[in-house]
mmCIF file of C-alpha atoms and ligand atoms in Angstrom:
data_model
loop_
_atom_site.group_PDB
_atom_site.id
_atom_site.type_symbol
_atom_site.label_atom_id
_atom_site.label_comp_id
_atom_site.label_asym_id
_atom_site.label_seq_id
_atom_site.Cartn_x
_atom_site.Cartn_y
_atom_site.Cartn_z
ATOM 1 C CA UNK A 624 146.439 -171.152 -21.201
ATOM 2 C CA UNK A 625 147.768 -171.950 -24.683
ATOM 3 C CA UNK A 626 144.750 -174.153 -25.320
ATOM 4 C CA UNK A 627 142.361 -171.354 -24.355
ATOM 5 C CA UNK A 628 143.949 -168.791 -26.599
ATOM 6 C CA UNK A 629 144.045 -171.288 -29.460
ATOM 7 C CA UNK A 630 140.350 -171.874 -29.008
ATOM 8 C CA UNK A 631 139.704 -168.132 -29.133
ATOM 9 C CA UNK A 632 141.904 -167.727 -32.218
ATOM 10 C CA UNK A 633 140.187 -170.638 -33.861
ATOM 11 C CA UNK A 634 136.840 -169.062 -33.191
ATOM 12 C CA UNK A 635 137.909 -165.769 -34.740
ATOM 13 C CA UNK A 636 139.191 -167.557 -37.823
ATOM 14 C CA UNK A 637 135.976 -169.520 -38.033
ATOM 15 C CA UNK A 638 133.918 -166.347 -37.911
ATOM 16 C CA UNK A 639 136.110 -164.713 -40.559
ATOM 17 C CA UNK A 640 135.728 -167.773 -42.791
ATOM 18 C CA UNK A 641 131.951 -167.652 -42.332
ATOM 19 C CA UNK A 642 131.838 -163.981 -43.296
ATOM 20 C CA UNK A 643 134.075 -164.500 -46.327
ATOM 21 C CA UNK A 644 132.106 -167.542 -47.408
ATOM 22 C CA UNK A 645 128.927 -165.490 -47.332
ATOM 23 C CA UNK A 646 130.410 -162.599 -49.272
ATOM 24 C CA UNK A 647 132.102 -164.695 -51.960
ATOM 25 C CA UNK A 648 129.522 -167.522 -52.125
ATOM 26 C CA UNK A 649 132.029 -170.206 -51.141
ATOM 27 C CA UNK A 650 131.943 -172.835 -48.419
ATOM 28 C CA UNK A 651 133.934 -171.927 -45.284
ATOM 29 C CA UNK A 652 136.092 -175.017 -45.824
ATOM 30 C CA UNK A 653 137.314 -173.620 -49.140
ATOM 31 C CA UNK A 654 138.780 -170.595 -47.405
ATOM 32 C CA UNK A 655 142.353 -170.725 -46.127
ATOM 33 C CA UNK A 656 145.825 -169.212 -46.417
ATOM 34 C CA UNK A 657 145.673 -169.277 -50.207
ATOM 35 C CA UNK A 658 142.444 -167.273 -50.418
ATOM 36 C CA UNK A 659 143.058 -163.826 -51.891
ATOM 37 C CA UNK A 660 141.722 -161.283 -54.341
ATOM 38 C CA UNK A 661 143.847 -163.016 -56.981
ATOM 39 C CA UNK A 662 142.356 -166.459 -56.401
ATOM 40 C CA UNK A 663 138.673 -165.620 -55.874
ATOM 41 C CA UNK A 664 136.847 -164.601 -59.011
ATOM 42 C CA UNK A 665 134.068 -162.638 -57.287
ATOM 43 C CA UNK A 666 136.537 -160.563 -55.257
ATOM 44 C CA UNK A 667 136.362 -157.276 -57.177
ATOM 45 C CA UNK A 668 136.845 -153.890 -55.565
ATOM 46 C CA UNK A 669 133.194 -153.310 -54.643
ATOM 47 C CA UNK A 670 133.032 -156.825 -53.209
ATOM 48 C CA UNK A 671 136.023 -155.826 -51.088
ATOM 49 C CA UNK A 672 133.864 -153.116 -49.531
ATOM 50 C CA UNK A 673 131.064 -155.619 -48.966
ATOM 51 C CA UNK A 674 133.604 -157.816 -47.193
ATOM 52 C CA UNK A 675 134.955 -154.969 -45.063
ATOM 53 C CA UNK A 676 131.460 -153.830 -44.049
ATOM 54 C CA UNK A 677 130.509 -157.415 -43.145
ATOM 55 C CA UNK A 678 133.680 -157.868 -41.061
ATOM 56 C CA UNK A 679 133.045 -154.564 -39.300
ATOM 57 C CA UNK A 680 129.522 -155.673 -38.428
ATOM 58 C CA UNK A 681 130.577 -159.152 -37.320
ATOM 59 C CA UNK A 682 133.335 -157.904 -35.011
ATOM 60 C CA UNK A 683 131.927 -154.524 -34.008
ATOM 61 C CA UNK A 684 134.994 -152.681 -35.265
ATOM 62 C CA UNK A 685 135.807 -149.938 -37.768
ATOM 63 C CA UNK A 686 138.543 -150.465 -40.314
ATOM 64 C CA UNK A 687 140.593 -147.502 -41.531
ATOM 65 C CA UNK A 688 140.824 -146.500 -45.171
ATOM 66 C CA UNK A 689 144.289 -148.004 -45.451
ATOM 67 C CA UNK A 690 143.085 -151.263 -43.902
ATOM 68 C CA UNK A 691 140.014 -151.296 -46.123
ATOM 69 C CA UNK A 692 142.210 -150.903 -49.177
ATOM 70 C CA UNK A 693 144.796 -153.480 -48.025
ATOM 71 C CA UNK A 694 142.992 -156.494 -46.590
ATOM 72 C CA UNK A 695 143.104 -158.422 -49.833
ATOM 73 C CA UNK A 696 143.947 -161.905 -48.556
ATOM 74 C CA UNK A 697 142.889 -164.242 -45.788
ATOM 75 C CA UNK A 698 146.122 -164.286 -43.721
ATOM 76 C CA UNK A 699 146.194 -160.490 -43.569
ATOM 77 C CA UNK A 700 142.531 -160.317 -42.606
ATOM 78 C CA UNK A 701 143.086 -162.792 -39.780
ATOM 79 C CA UNK A 702 146.144 -160.916 -38.547
ATOM 80 C CA UNK A 703 144.496 -157.492 -38.550
ATOM 81 C CA UNK A 704 141.177 -158.590 -37.027
ATOM 82 C CA UNK A 705 142.877 -160.695 -34.350
ATOM 83 C CA UNK A 706 145.115 -157.811 -33.487
ATOM 84 C CA UNK A 707 142.184 -155.428 -33.355
ATOM 85 C CA UNK A 708 140.028 -157.524 -31.071
ATOM 86 C CA UNK A 709 142.916 -158.486 -28.857
ATOM 87 C CA UNK A 710 143.447 -162.159 -29.675
ATOM 88 C CA UNK A 711 146.605 -161.652 -31.655
ATOM 89 C CA UNK A 712 149.438 -164.056 -31.021
ATOM 90 C CA UNK A 713 151.714 -162.424 -28.448
ATOM 91 C CA UNK B 609 154.927 -140.168 -45.735
ATOM 92 C CA UNK B 610 156.110 -138.909 -49.103
ATOM 93 C CA UNK B 611 158.924 -140.871 -50.662
ATOM 94 C CA UNK B 612 158.777 -142.213 -54.208
ATOM 95 C CA UNK B 613 160.301 -139.926 -56.756
ATOM 96 C CA UNK B 614 160.201 -141.960 -59.887
ATOM 97 C CA UNK B 615 160.501 -140.511 -63.344
ATOM 98 C CA UNK B 616 157.123 -138.764 -63.344
ATOM 99 C CA UNK B 617 154.389 -137.554 -61.017
ATOM 100 C CA UNK B 618 152.182 -140.216 -62.551
ATOM 101 C CA UNK B 619 154.663 -142.934 -61.529
ATOM 102 C CA UNK B 620 154.721 -141.490 -58.027
ATOM 103 C CA UNK B 621 150.952 -141.356 -57.795
ATOM 104 C CA UNK B 622 150.796 -145.033 -58.780
ATOM 105 C CA UNK B 623 153.516 -145.844 -56.224
ATOM 106 C CA UNK B 624 151.760 -144.003 -53.359
ATOM 107 C CA UNK B 625 148.496 -145.747 -54.118
ATOM 108 C CA UNK B 626 150.088 -149.183 -54.474
ATOM 109 C CA UNK B 627 151.989 -148.820 -51.191
ATOM 110 C CA UNK B 628 149.150 -147.584 -48.985
ATOM 111 C CA UNK B 629 145.984 -148.512 -50.883
ATOM 112 C CA UNK B 630 146.762 -151.701 -52.836
ATOM 113 C CA UNK B 631 143.172 -151.972 -54.033
ATOM 114 C CA UNK B 632 143.958 -148.938 -56.234
ATOM 115 C CA UNK B 633 147.407 -150.243 -57.174
ATOM 116 C CA UNK B 634 146.506 -150.653 -60.840
ATOM 117 C CA UNK B 635 144.317 -147.595 -61.527
ATOM 118 C CA UNK B 636 147.051 -145.641 -63.292
ATOM 119 C CA UNK B 637 147.986 -148.614 -65.480
ATOM 120 C CA UNK B 638 144.345 -149.148 -66.349
ATOM 121 C CA UNK B 639 143.908 -145.505 -67.311
ATOM 122 C CA UNK B 640 146.938 -145.728 -69.556
ATOM 123 C CA UNK B 641 145.713 -148.959 -71.123
ATOM 124 C CA UNK B 642 142.349 -147.341 -71.895
ATOM 125 C CA UNK B 643 143.392 -143.852 -72.977
ATOM 126 C CA UNK B 644 147.086 -143.974 -73.854
ATOM 127 C CA UNK B 645 149.693 -141.270 -74.110
ATOM 128 C CA UNK B 646 147.431 -138.210 -74.510
ATOM 129 C CA UNK B 647 145.756 -139.118 -71.225
ATOM 130 C CA UNK B 648 149.088 -139.727 -69.496
ATOM 131 C CA UNK B 649 150.522 -136.423 -70.734
ATOM 132 C CA UNK B 650 147.499 -134.448 -69.676
ATOM 133 C CA UNK B 651 147.252 -136.124 -66.276
ATOM 134 C CA UNK B 652 150.994 -135.700 -65.703
ATOM 135 C CA UNK B 653 150.771 -131.974 -66.487
ATOM 136 C CA UNK B 654 147.908 -131.592 -64.022
ATOM 137 C CA UNK B 655 149.732 -133.431 -61.237
ATOM 138 C CA UNK B 656 152.991 -131.605 -61.891
ATOM 139 C CA UNK B 657 151.229 -128.232 -61.889
ATOM 140 C CA UNK B 658 148.963 -128.763 -58.898
ATOM 141 C CA UNK B 659 150.896 -131.196 -56.727
ATOM 142 C CA UNK B 660 154.486 -130.507 -57.688
ATOM 143 C CA UNK B 661 156.067 -131.539 -54.378
ATOM 144 C CA UNK B 662 156.081 -135.171 -53.212
ATOM 145 C CA UNK B 663 154.247 -134.251 -49.978
ATOM 146 C CA UNK B 664 151.428 -132.583 -51.906
ATOM 147 C CA UNK B 665 151.123 -135.489 -54.319
ATOM 148 C CA UNK B 666 151.161 -138.003 -51.477
ATOM 149 C CA UNK B 667 148.315 -136.116 -49.754
ATOM 150 C CA UNK B 668 146.349 -135.944 -53.000
ATOM 151 C CA UNK B 669 146.745 -139.722 -53.386
ATOM 152 C CA UNK B 670 145.351 -140.259 -49.878
ATOM 153 C CA UNK B 671 142.548 -137.798 -50.559
ATOM 154 C CA UNK B 672 141.593 -139.665 -53.698
ATOM 155 C CA UNK B 673 141.683 -143.038 -51.916
ATOM 156 C CA UNK B 674 139.464 -141.840 -49.064
ATOM 157 C CA UNK B 675 137.062 -140.173 -51.484
ATOM 158 C CA UNK B 676 136.774 -143.308 -53.619
ATOM 159 C CA UNK B 677 136.494 -145.704 -50.654
ATOM 160 C CA UNK B 678 133.728 -143.612 -49.107
ATOM 161 C CA UNK B 679 131.835 -143.734 -52.381
ATOM 162 C CA UNK B 680 132.351 -147.508 -52.701
ATOM 163 C CA UNK B 681 130.967 -148.060 -49.198
ATOM 164 C CA UNK B 682 127.910 -146.039 -50.152
ATOM 165 C CA UNK B 683 127.633 -147.898 -53.449
ATOM 166 C CA UNK B 684 127.360 -151.236 -51.649
ATOM 167 C CA UNK B 685 124.494 -149.860 -49.586
ATOM 168 C CA UNK B 686 122.898 -148.252 -52.633
ATOM 169 C CA UNK B 687 122.927 -151.548 -54.529
ATOM 170 C CA UNK B 688 120.856 -152.983 -51.687
ATOM 171 C CA UNK B 689 118.548 -150.070 -50.936
ATOM 172 C CA UNK B 690 118.272 -148.319 -54.319
ATOM 173 C CA UNK B 691 117.788 -144.927 -52.681
ATOM 174 C CA UNK B 692 120.077 -142.187 -51.434
ATOM 175 C CA UNK B 693 119.848 -141.679 -47.659
ATOM 176 C CA UNK B 694 117.455 -138.783 -46.979
ATOM 177 C CA UNK B 695 119.364 -135.519 -46.763
ATOM 178 C CA UNK B 696 118.348 -131.926 -47.319
ATOM 179 C CA UNK B 697 120.344 -129.458 -49.370
ATOM 180 C CA UNK B 698 121.070 -127.522 -46.161
ATOM 181 C CA UNK B 699 122.479 -130.640 -44.521
ATOM 182 C CA UNK B 700 124.686 -131.453 -47.503
ATOM 183 C CA UNK B 701 125.915 -127.875 -47.633
ATOM 184 C CA UNK B 702 126.815 -127.906 -43.941
ATOM 185 C CA UNK B 703 128.353 -131.387 -43.906
ATOM 186 C CA UNK B 704 130.229 -131.085 -47.164
ATOM 187 C CA UNK B 705 130.575 -127.751 -49.000
ATOM 188 C CA UNK B 706 131.227 -125.757 -45.835
ATOM 189 C CA UNK B 707 133.521 -128.311 -44.189
ATOM 190 C CA UNK B 708 136.747 -126.731 -45.260
ATOM 191 C CA UNK B 709 139.111 -129.430 -43.973
ATOM 192 C CA UNK B 710 137.163 -132.260 -45.573
ATOM 193 C CA UNK B 711 136.745 -130.398 -48.874
ATOM 194 C CA UNK B 712 140.414 -129.506 -49.072
ATOM 195 C CA UNK B 713 141.976 -132.793 -47.989
ATOM 196 C CA UNK B 714 139.581 -135.293 -49.522
ATOM 197 C CA UNK B 715 136.632 -134.124 -51.625
ATOM 198 C CA UNK B 716 138.366 -131.722 -54.011
ATOM 199 C CA UNK B 717 141.602 -133.655 -54.670
ATOM 200 C CA UNK B 718 139.497 -136.829 -54.909
ATOM 201 C CA UNK B 719 137.153 -135.290 -57.437
ATOM 202 C CA UNK B 720 139.986 -133.782 -59.450
ATOM 203 C CA UNK B 721 141.835 -137.095 -59.755
ATOM 204 C CA UNK B 722 138.582 -138.870 -60.571
ATOM 205 C CA UNK B 723 138.318 -136.796 -63.754
ATOM 206 C CA UNK B 724 141.308 -138.818 -64.989
ATOM 207 C CA UNK B 725 141.029 -142.087 -63.065
ATOM 208 C CA UNK B 726 137.357 -142.864 -63.671
ATOM 209 C CA UNK B 727 136.785 -143.833 -67.293
ATOM 210 C CA UNK B 728 133.300 -142.302 -67.454
ATOM 211 C CA UNK B 729 134.643 -139.027 -66.074
ATOM 212 C CA UNK B 730 137.497 -138.857 -68.550
ATOM 213 C CA UNK B 731 135.249 -139.776 -71.471
ATOM 214 C CA UNK B 732 132.886 -136.986 -70.433
ATOM 215 C CA UNK B 733 135.791 -134.512 -70.470
ATOM 216 C CA UNK B 734 136.716 -135.643 -73.985
ATOM 217 C CA UNK B 735 133.104 -135.158 -75.079
ATOM 218 C CA UNK B 736 133.281 -131.656 -73.620
ATOM 219 C CA UNK B 737 136.427 -130.921 -75.662
ATOM 220 C CA UNK B 738 135.250 -132.366 -78.945
ATOM 221 C CA UNK B 739 131.624 -131.274 -78.879
ATOM 222 C CA UNK B 740 131.488 -128.071 -76.826
ATOM 223 C CA UNK B 741 134.923 -126.451 -76.755
ATOM 224 C CA UNK B 742 135.305 -127.078 -80.478
ATOM 225 C CA UNK B 743 132.114 -125.121 -81.181
ATOM 226 C CA UNK B 744 133.221 -122.334 -78.875
ATOM 227 C CA UNK B 745 136.473 -122.111 -80.822
ATOM 228 C CA UNK B 746 134.689 -121.857 -84.166
ATOM 229 C CA UNK B 747 132.307 -119.236 -82.761
ATOM 230 C CA UNK B 748 135.289 -117.275 -81.367
ATOM 231 C CA UNK B 749 133.677 -117.319 -77.946
ATOM 232 C CA UNK B 750 134.940 -114.577 -75.673
ATOM 233 C CA UNK B 751 133.232 -115.326 -72.351
ATOM 234 C CA UNK B 752 131.819 -118.236 -70.352
ATOM 235 C CA UNK B 753 130.248 -118.932 -66.985
ATOM 236 C CA UNK B 754 130.612 -122.121 -64.968
ATOM 237 C CA UNK B 755 128.106 -122.740 -62.175
ATOM 238 C CA UNK B 756 129.333 -125.008 -59.370
ATOM 239 C CA UNK B 757 132.910 -125.049 -60.600
ATOM 240 C CA UNK B 758 133.964 -127.375 -57.736
ATOM 241 C CA UNK B 759 137.585 -128.269 -58.441
ATOM 242 C CA UNK B 760 137.790 -125.900 -61.401
ATOM 243 C CA UNK B 761 138.658 -128.773 -63.740
ATOM 244 C CA UNK B 762 136.237 -127.718 -66.502
ATOM 245 C CA UNK B 763 136.929 -123.994 -66.283
ATOM 246 C CA UNK B 764 140.654 -124.644 -66.467
ATOM 247 C CA UNK B 765 140.144 -126.888 -69.522
ATOM 248 C CA UNK B 766 138.376 -124.040 -71.284
ATOM 249 C CA UNK B 767 140.964 -121.431 -70.331
ATOM 250 C CA UNK B 768 143.686 -123.782 -71.548
ATOM 251 C CA UNK B 769 142.136 -124.565 -74.905
ATOM 252 C CA UNK B 770 140.829 -121.086 -75.767
ATOM 253 C CA UNK B 771 143.643 -118.613 -75.138
ATOM 254 C CA UNK B 772 141.459 -115.505 -75.467
ATOM 255 C CA UNK B 773 138.490 -116.602 -73.424
ATOM 256 C CA UNK B 774 137.536 -115.045 -70.095
ATOM 257 C CA UNK B 775 135.331 -116.722 -67.538
ATOM 258 C CA UNK B 776 133.471 -116.482 -64.259
ATOM 259 C CA UNK B 777 132.751 -119.312 -61.837
ATOM 260 C CA UNK B 778 129.866 -119.324 -59.367
ATOM 261 C CA UNK B 779 130.294 -121.358 -56.194
ATOM 262 C CA UNK B 780 128.736 -121.593 -52.761
ATOM 263 C CA UNK B 781 131.698 -123.374 -51.156
ATOM 264 C CA UNK B 782 134.640 -121.239 -50.020
ATOM 265 C CA UNK B 783 136.883 -124.307 -50.271
ATOM 266 C CA UNK B 784 135.826 -124.952 -53.884
ATOM 267 C CA UNK B 785 136.377 -121.289 -54.696
ATOM 268 C CA UNK B 786 139.895 -121.445 -53.253
ATOM 269 C CA UNK B 787 140.712 -124.741 -54.984
ATOM 270 C CA UNK B 788 139.480 -123.483 -58.355
ATOM 271 C CA UNK B 789 141.402 -120.228 -57.956
ATOM 272 C CA UNK B 790 144.491 -122.235 -57.017
ATOM 273 C CA UNK B 791 144.195 -124.432 -60.075
ATOM 274 C CA UNK B 792 143.550 -121.561 -62.468
ATOM 275 C CA UNK B 793 146.465 -119.577 -61.017
ATOM 276 C CA UNK B 794 148.830 -122.564 -61.061
ATOM 277 C CA UNK B 795 148.170 -122.922 -64.782
ATOM 278 C CA UNK B 796 148.748 -119.203 -65.287
ATOM 279 C CA UNK B 797 145.203 -118.120 -66.186
ATOM 280 C CA UNK B 798 144.325 -116.026 -63.131
ATOM 281 C CA UNK B 799 144.036 -112.825 -65.157
ATOM 282 C CA UNK B 800 141.244 -114.309 -67.288
ATOM 283 C CA UNK B 801 139.042 -115.832 -64.606
ATOM 284 C CA UNK B 802 137.354 -115.096 -61.304
ATOM 285 C CA UNK B 803 135.182 -117.044 -58.881
ATOM 286 C CA UNK B 804 132.160 -115.452 -57.232
ATOM 287 C CA UNK B 805 130.929 -116.873 -53.961
ATOM 288 C CA UNK B 806 127.241 -116.743 -54.696
ATOM 289 C CA UNK B 807 124.215 -119.004 -54.847
ATOM 290 C CA UNK B 808 122.490 -118.247 -58.115
ATOM 291 C CA UNK B 809 119.157 -118.887 -56.418
ATOM 292 C CA UNK B 810 119.691 -115.824 -54.202
ATOM 293 C CA UNK B 811 120.819 -113.292 -56.757
ATOM 294 C CA UNK B 812 120.651 -113.259 -60.552
ATOM 295 C CA UNK B 813 123.819 -114.207 -62.304
ATOM 296 C CA UNK B 814 125.164 -112.454 -65.362
ATOM 297 C CA UNK B 815 124.069 -113.443 -68.825
ATOM 298 C CA UNK B 816 126.405 -115.381 -71.123
ATOM 299 C CA UNK B 817 126.574 -117.121 -74.493
ATOM 300 C CA UNK B 818 128.406 -120.129 -73.106
ATOM 301 C CA UNK B 819 127.441 -121.845 -69.881
ATOM 302 C CA UNK B 820 128.952 -124.868 -68.143
ATOM 303 C CA UNK B 821 127.423 -126.784 -65.230
ATOM 304 C CA UNK B 822 128.958 -130.159 -64.441
ATOM 305 C CA UNK B 823 127.546 -132.506 -61.810
ATOM 306 C CA UNK B 824 125.542 -130.050 -59.770
ATOM 307 C CA UNK B 825 121.929 -131.122 -60.522
ATOM 308 C CA UNK B 826 122.075 -134.234 -58.343
ATOM 309 C CA UNK B 827 123.102 -132.023 -55.412
ATOM 310 C CA UNK B 828 119.811 -130.122 -55.447
ATOM 311 C CA UNK B 829 116.322 -130.635 -54.087
ATOM 312 C CA UNK B 830 114.672 -129.021 -57.099
ATOM 313 C CA UNK B 831 116.884 -129.363 -60.178
ATOM 314 C CA UNK B 832 114.211 -127.979 -62.544
ATOM 315 C CA UNK B 833 113.982 -124.687 -60.649
ATOM 316 C CA UNK B 834 117.783 -124.439 -60.843
ATOM 317 C CA UNK B 835 117.774 -125.285 -64.561
ATOM 318 C CA UNK B 836 115.255 -122.490 -65.169
ATOM 319 C CA UNK B 837 117.723 -120.058 -63.605
ATOM 320 C CA UNK B 838 120.469 -121.354 -65.886
ATOM 321 C CA UNK B 839 118.138 -121.035 -68.874
ATOM 322 C CA UNK B 840 117.316 -117.454 -67.930
ATOM 323 C CA UNK B 841 120.997 -116.499 -67.892
ATOM 324 C CA UNK B 842 121.690 -117.935 -71.336
ATOM 325 C CA UNK B 843 121.824 -115.157 -73.927
ATOM 326 C CA UNK B 844 119.826 -115.648 -77.151
ATOM 327 C CA UNK B 845 121.706 -118.080 -79.378
ATOM 328 C CA UNK B 846 123.782 -119.257 -76.422
ATOM 329 C CA UNK B 847 124.624 -122.854 -75.553
ATOM 330 C CA UNK B 848 125.137 -124.761 -72.349
ATOM 331 C CA UNK B 849 127.033 -127.906 -71.361
ATOM 332 C CA UNK B 850 125.080 -129.479 -68.507
ATOM 333 C CA UNK B 851 125.702 -132.842 -66.880
ATOM 334 C CA UNK B 852 124.349 -135.014 -64.094
ATOM 335 C CA UNK B 853 125.592 -138.047 -62.171
ATOM 336 C CA UNK B 854 123.194 -140.991 -61.977
ATOM 337 C CA UNK B 855 123.133 -143.911 -59.541
ATOM 338 C CA UNK B 856 126.094 -142.351 -57.772
ATOM 339 C CA UNK B 857 125.523 -142.231 -54.010
ATOM 340 C CA UNK B 858 128.161 -139.649 -53.089
ATOM 341 C CA UNK B 859 127.821 -138.113 -49.644
ATOM 342 C CA UNK B 860 126.293 -134.943 -51.103
ATOM 343 C CA UNK B 861 124.035 -136.421 -53.793
ATOM 344 C CA UNK B 862 120.455 -135.928 -52.707
ATOM 345 C CA UNK B 863 118.484 -136.133 -55.968
ATOM 346 C CA UNK B 864 118.530 -139.653 -57.423
ATOM 347 C CA UNK B 865 118.509 -139.966 -61.203
ATOM 348 C CA UNK B 866 118.188 -143.586 -62.312
ATOM 349 C CA UNK B 867 117.974 -143.067 -66.064
ATOM 350 C CA UNK B 868 119.284 -140.366 -68.359
ATOM 351 C CA UNK B 869 115.751 -139.798 -69.737
ATOM 352 C CA UNK B 870 114.903 -138.170 -66.392
ATOM 353 C CA UNK B 871 117.622 -135.556 -66.882
ATOM 354 C CA UNK B 872 116.508 -134.951 -70.457
ATOM 355 C CA UNK B 873 112.907 -134.419 -69.353
ATOM 356 C CA UNK B 874 114.052 -131.857 -66.765
ATOM 357 C CA UNK B 875 116.194 -129.970 -69.276
ATOM 358 C CA UNK B 876 113.202 -129.758 -71.593
ATOM 359 C CA UNK B 877 110.868 -128.749 -68.771
ATOM 360 C CA UNK B 878 113.245 -125.864 -68.023
ATOM 361 C CA UNK B 879 113.013 -124.674 -71.615
ATOM 362 C CA UNK B 880 116.214 -126.064 -73.104
ATOM 363 C CA UNK B 881 116.460 -127.743 -76.504
ATOM 364 C CA UNK B 882 118.672 -130.836 -76.598
ATOM 365 C CA UNK B 883 121.409 -130.842 -79.220
ATOM 366 C CA UNK B 884 123.925 -133.520 -78.268
ATOM 367 C CA UNK B 885 124.129 -136.230 -75.641
ATOM 368 C CA UNK B 886 126.848 -138.305 -74.024
ATOM 369 C CA UNK B 887 126.136 -141.097 -71.536
ATOM 370 C CA UNK B 888 129.012 -143.009 -69.919
ATOM 371 C CA UNK B 889 129.013 -145.952 -67.505
ATOM 372 C CA UNK B 890 131.497 -146.315 -64.657
ATOM 373 C CA UNK B 891 131.771 -150.073 -65.139
ATOM 374 C CA UNK B 892 129.634 -152.961 -66.377
ATOM 375 C CA UNK B 893 126.899 -154.084 -63.945
ATOM 376 C CA UNK B 894 128.404 -156.414 -61.354
ATOM 377 C CA UNK B 895 125.402 -158.687 -61.627
ATOM 378 C CA UNK B 896 122.344 -158.553 -63.836
ATOM 379 C CA UNK B 897 119.958 -155.873 -62.646
ATOM 380 C CA UNK B 898 122.356 -154.063 -60.303
ATOM 381 C CA UNK B 899 122.477 -150.276 -60.795
ATOM 382 C CA UNK B 900 125.606 -148.803 -62.360
ATOM 383 C CA UNK B 901 126.922 -145.263 -61.854
ATOM 384 C CA UNK B 902 126.539 -143.148 -64.977
ATOM 385 C CA UNK B 903 127.289 -139.663 -66.132
ATOM 386 C CA UNK B 904 125.012 -137.955 -68.632
ATOM 387 C CA UNK B 905 126.179 -134.810 -70.416
ATOM 388 C CA UNK B 906 124.141 -132.566 -72.699
ATOM 389 C CA UNK B 907 124.749 -129.703 -75.019
ATOM 390 C CA UNK B 908 121.586 -127.653 -74.983
ATOM 391 C CA UNK B 909 120.423 -124.400 -76.500
HETATM 392 C C1 SAM C 2149 130.453 -132.356 -57.594
HETATM 393 S S1 SAM C 2149 130.915 -130.675 -57.483
HETATM 394 C C2 SAM C 2149 130.895 -130.161 -59.151
HETATM 395 C C3 SAM C 2149 132.006 -130.767 -59.932
HETATM 396 C C4 SAM C 2149 132.828 -129.735 -60.604
HETATM 397 N N1 SAM C 2149 132.119 -129.209 -61.751
HETATM 398 C C5 SAM C 2149 134.134 -130.325 -60.997
HETATM 399 O O1 SAM C 2149 134.230 -130.824 -62.111
HETATM 400 O O2 SAM C 2149 135.044 -130.317 -60.212
HETATM 401 C C6 SAM C 2149 129.537 -129.846 -56.836
HETATM 402 C C7 SAM C 2149 129.853 -128.416 -56.510
HETATM 403 O O3 SAM C 2149 128.630 -127.700 -56.614
HETATM 404 C C8 SAM C 2149 128.656 -126.690 -55.649
HETATM 405 N N2 SAM C 2149 127.259 -126.263 -55.450
HETATM 406 C C9 SAM C 2149 126.282 -126.899 -54.793
HETATM 407 N N3 SAM C 2149 125.156 -126.180 -54.828
HETATM 408 C C10 SAM C 2149 125.427 -125.064 -55.546
HETATM 409 C C11 SAM C 2149 124.679 -123.926 -55.952
HETATM 410 N N4 SAM C 2149 123.406 -123.794 -55.592
HETATM 411 N N5 SAM C 2149 125.285 -122.971 -56.679
HETATM 412 C C12 SAM C 2149 126.584 -123.100 -57.024
HETATM 413 N N6 SAM C 2149 127.352 -124.154 -56.687
HETATM 414 C C13 SAM C 2149 126.780 -125.121 -55.957
HETATM 415 C C14 SAM C 2149 129.300 -127.328 -54.453
HETATM 416 O O4 SAM C 2149 129.835 -126.396 -53.570
HETATM 417 C C15 SAM C 2149 130.374 -128.200 -55.112
HETATM 418 O O5 SAM C 2149 131.610 -127.525 -55.175
#
């Protein structure tokens, strides 16, 4: 079972990396725990909205205003999206 | 939700935003860096007067954040599509001006705070003070009208700076009327001002020497027809302060102005003579060729 849920988690992270790579014009491999608004030059506040809209479309979810204004780094994005679509680590 | 009680309301506003909406965590610092102590004092007085209690200030902070985030979402789409989504005036009125809960919790506090937190908004207010209010003072103006007073920010500024002036606001939104009345009363000017719930297209408004109309044109299907009504109410020798928002896809903006020359042409078509102009940008273009929100303000005779 652990292997299955890892595969699902990995897939979610892969999709998030793809979305972020598209929004910030990076390669998915460049995106990891260190990726945040402070380390990515193109990550200004309007680009944050582009990112949120793209994540909402990719995962078929709606993020709240507080989430929209808070998801400013990769680990937090992974945690919130995983939690939302039900693949969060139990 | 309320908690922080730092030294000032401004500190608390910054703390509420930083805690719940980190993307806006630095807006107060940036305002101070750009405009300094006069800005901070004026903003503090507004917050302390209108949102004295922590709960009220905390709600205003959330209202501002939701208002700004909604606009930013629309801005992303606007950068791509370059048009405002089709909407009639009736639809905007129903969805926005007559939605009391939305107006009161989000739109009006959001707009009020934006007059301080958005550099182009604050610069426009300073232009109003230095170019329009100053002339009213010299002319010993005794009366003004504001059409579409919204939050009441501009009417209150006039009442504050000209201690003998009396004014009337025209509004179609009951929530805007109540918010403006609340602001004017909180500052102690209720005996010099009243708000009439009336669409000037339906019934003639009074005549005045001094007219103010801030960010209403882009809410209309036919701004020139509206401007002609404003022109007709201006007494001989009178002056008006009229502004428009450009490239700003707010939920209730239905008439898209791309360049300030379009506003100027409409003012002239309605019979006004241009005297002074202010154009302010919200921020530099994010990439070459992308549209940038602007405000354009005019003093016209
Ligand atoms: C963006 S707000 C104006 C901003 C306002 N001057 C301020 O600084 O807070 C637009 C306002 O125009 C009002 N409005 C829209 N159409 C109107 C009309 N035909 N006559 C009067 N007010 C109108 C709306 O109800 C709304 O309160």
